[in-house]
Coordinates of N, CA and C in Angstrom, one line a residue:
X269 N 19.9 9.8 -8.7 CA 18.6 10.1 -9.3 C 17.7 8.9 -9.3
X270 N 16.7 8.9 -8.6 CA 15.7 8.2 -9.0 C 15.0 8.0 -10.4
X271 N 15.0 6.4 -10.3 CA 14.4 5.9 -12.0 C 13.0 5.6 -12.5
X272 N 12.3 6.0 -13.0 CA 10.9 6.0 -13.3 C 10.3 4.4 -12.6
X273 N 11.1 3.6 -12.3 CA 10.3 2.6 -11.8 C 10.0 2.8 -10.0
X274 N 11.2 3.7 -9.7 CA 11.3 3.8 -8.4 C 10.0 4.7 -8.1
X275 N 10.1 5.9 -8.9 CA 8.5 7.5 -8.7 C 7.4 6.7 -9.0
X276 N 7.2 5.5 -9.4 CA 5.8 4.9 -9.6 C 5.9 4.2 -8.6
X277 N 6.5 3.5 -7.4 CA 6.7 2.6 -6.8 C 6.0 3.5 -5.5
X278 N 7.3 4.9 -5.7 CA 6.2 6.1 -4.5 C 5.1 6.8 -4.4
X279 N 4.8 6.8 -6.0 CA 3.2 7.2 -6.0 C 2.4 6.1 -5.7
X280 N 2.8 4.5 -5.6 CA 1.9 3.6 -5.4 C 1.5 3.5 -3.8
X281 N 2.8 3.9 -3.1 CA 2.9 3.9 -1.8 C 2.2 4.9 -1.2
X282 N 2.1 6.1 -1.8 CA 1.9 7.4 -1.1 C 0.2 7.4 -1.3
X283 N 0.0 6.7 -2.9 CA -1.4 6.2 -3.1 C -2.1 5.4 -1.4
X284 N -1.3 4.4 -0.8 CA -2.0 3.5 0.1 C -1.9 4.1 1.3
X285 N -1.0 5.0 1.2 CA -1.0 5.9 2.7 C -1.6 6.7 2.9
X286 N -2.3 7.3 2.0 CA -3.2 8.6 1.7 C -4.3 8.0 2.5
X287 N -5.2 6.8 1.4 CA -6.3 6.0 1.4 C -5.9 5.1 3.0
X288 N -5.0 4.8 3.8 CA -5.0 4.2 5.1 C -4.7 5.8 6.3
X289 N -4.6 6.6 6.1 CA -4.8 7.8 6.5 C -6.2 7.9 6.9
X290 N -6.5 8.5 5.6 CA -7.9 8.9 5.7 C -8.9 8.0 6.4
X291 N -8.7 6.5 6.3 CA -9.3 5.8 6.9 C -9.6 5.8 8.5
X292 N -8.7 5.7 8.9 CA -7.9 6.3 10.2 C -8.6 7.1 10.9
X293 N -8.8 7.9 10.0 CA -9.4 9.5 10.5 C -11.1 9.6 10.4
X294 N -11.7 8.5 9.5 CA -12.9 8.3 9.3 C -13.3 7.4 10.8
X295 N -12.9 6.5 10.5 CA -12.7 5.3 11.6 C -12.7 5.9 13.1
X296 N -12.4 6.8 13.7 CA -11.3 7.4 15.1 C -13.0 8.2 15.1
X297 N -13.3 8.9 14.5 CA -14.8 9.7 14.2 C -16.0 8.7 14.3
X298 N -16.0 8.0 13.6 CA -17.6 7.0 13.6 C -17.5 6.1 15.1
X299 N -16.0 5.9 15.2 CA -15.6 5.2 16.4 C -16.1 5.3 17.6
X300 N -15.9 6.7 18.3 CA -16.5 7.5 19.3 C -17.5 7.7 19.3
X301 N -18.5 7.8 17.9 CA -20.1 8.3 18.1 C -20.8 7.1 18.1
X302 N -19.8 5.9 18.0 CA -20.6 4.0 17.8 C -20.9 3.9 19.2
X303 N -19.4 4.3 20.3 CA -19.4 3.9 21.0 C -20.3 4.6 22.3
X304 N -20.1 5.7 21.9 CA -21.4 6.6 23.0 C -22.6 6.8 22.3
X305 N -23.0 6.0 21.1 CA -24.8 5.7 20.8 C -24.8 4.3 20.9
X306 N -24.3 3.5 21.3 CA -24.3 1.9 21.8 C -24.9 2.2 23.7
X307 N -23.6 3.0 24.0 CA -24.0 2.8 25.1 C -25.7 3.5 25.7
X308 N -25.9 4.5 24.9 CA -26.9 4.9 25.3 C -28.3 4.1 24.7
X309 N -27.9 3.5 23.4 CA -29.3 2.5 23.0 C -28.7 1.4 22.6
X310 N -28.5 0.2 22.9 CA -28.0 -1.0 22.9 C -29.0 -1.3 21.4
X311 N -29.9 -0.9 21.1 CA -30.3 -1.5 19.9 C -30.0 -1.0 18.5
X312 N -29.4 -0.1 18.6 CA -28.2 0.6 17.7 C -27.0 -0.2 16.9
X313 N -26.9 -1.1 17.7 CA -25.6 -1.7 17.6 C -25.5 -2.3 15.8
X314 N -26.4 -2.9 15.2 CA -26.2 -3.4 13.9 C -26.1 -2.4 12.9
X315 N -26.8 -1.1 13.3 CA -26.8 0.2 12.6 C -25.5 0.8 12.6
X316 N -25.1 0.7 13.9 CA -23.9 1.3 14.0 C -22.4 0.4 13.7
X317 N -22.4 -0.7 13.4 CA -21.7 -2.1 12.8 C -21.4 -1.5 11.0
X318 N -22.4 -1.3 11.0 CA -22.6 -1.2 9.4 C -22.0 0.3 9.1
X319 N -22.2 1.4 9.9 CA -21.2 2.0 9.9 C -19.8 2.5 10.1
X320 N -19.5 1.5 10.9 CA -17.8 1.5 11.2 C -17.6 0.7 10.1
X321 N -18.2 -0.2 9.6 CA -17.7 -1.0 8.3 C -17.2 -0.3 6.6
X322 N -18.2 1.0 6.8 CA -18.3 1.3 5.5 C -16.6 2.2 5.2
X323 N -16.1 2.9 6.1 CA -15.3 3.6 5.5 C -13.9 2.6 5.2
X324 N -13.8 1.7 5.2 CA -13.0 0.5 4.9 C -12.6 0.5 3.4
X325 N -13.9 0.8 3.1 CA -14.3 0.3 1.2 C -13.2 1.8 0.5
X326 N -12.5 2.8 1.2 CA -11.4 3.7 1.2 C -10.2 3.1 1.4
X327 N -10.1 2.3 2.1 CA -8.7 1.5 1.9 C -8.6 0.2 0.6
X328 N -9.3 -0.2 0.5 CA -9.7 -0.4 -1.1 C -9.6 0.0 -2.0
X329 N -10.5 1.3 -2.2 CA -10.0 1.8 -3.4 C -8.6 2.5 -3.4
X330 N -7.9 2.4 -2.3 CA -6.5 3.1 -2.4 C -6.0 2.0 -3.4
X331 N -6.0 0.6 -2.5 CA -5.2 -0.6 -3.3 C -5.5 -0.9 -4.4
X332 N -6.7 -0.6 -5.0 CA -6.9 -1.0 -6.4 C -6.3 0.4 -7.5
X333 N -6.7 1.6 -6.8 CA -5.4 2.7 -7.4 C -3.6 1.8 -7.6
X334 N -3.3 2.0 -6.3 CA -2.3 1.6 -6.5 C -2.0 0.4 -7.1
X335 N -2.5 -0.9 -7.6 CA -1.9 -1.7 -8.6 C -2.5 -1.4 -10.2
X336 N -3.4 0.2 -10.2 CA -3.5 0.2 -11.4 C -2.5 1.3 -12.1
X337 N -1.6 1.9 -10.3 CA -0.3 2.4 -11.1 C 0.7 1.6 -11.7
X338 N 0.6 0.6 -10.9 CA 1.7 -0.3 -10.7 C 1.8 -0.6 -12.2
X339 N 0.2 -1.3 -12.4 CA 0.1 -2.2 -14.3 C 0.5 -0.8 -15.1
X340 N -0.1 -0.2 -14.9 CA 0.4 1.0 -16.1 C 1.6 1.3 -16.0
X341 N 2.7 1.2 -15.6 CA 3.6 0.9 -15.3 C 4.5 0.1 -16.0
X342 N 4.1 -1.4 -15.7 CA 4.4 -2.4 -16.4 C 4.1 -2.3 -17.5
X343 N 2.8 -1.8 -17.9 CA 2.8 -1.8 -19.5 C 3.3 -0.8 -20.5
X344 N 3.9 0.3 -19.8 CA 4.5 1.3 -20.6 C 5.8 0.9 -21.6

């Protein structure tokens, strides 16, 4: 049987996998449309920087989820 330290350990995990998932899938999408509107207007490019950047700020809030499972946790 798994011990309440271990099911928060996998919800912490499952937390960062979700949020590096999704990222993934965000990323793979803005990826392809950076790369064929660069090539077609080279002055795009800081516009298009700024959006491959933003879906990142999701793998963030995964890890700040997950060590606020973690503390609650600890503090129980």
């Amino acid at each position: 049987m798994v011990s309440d330290l271990g099911m928060v350990a996998l919800s912490a995990s499952i937390t960062m996998a979700a949020a590096a998932l999704a990222t993934a899938w965000a990323e793979q999408a803005i990826g392809a449309a950076a790369v064929g509107a660069i090539a077609e207007k080279e002055e795009t490019f800081s516009k298009v920087l700024i959006l491959t950047v933003i879906p990142e700020t999701i793998v963030i809030f995964g890890l700040v989820v997950a060590i606020l499972i973690l503390g609650k946790a600890g503090g129980a």
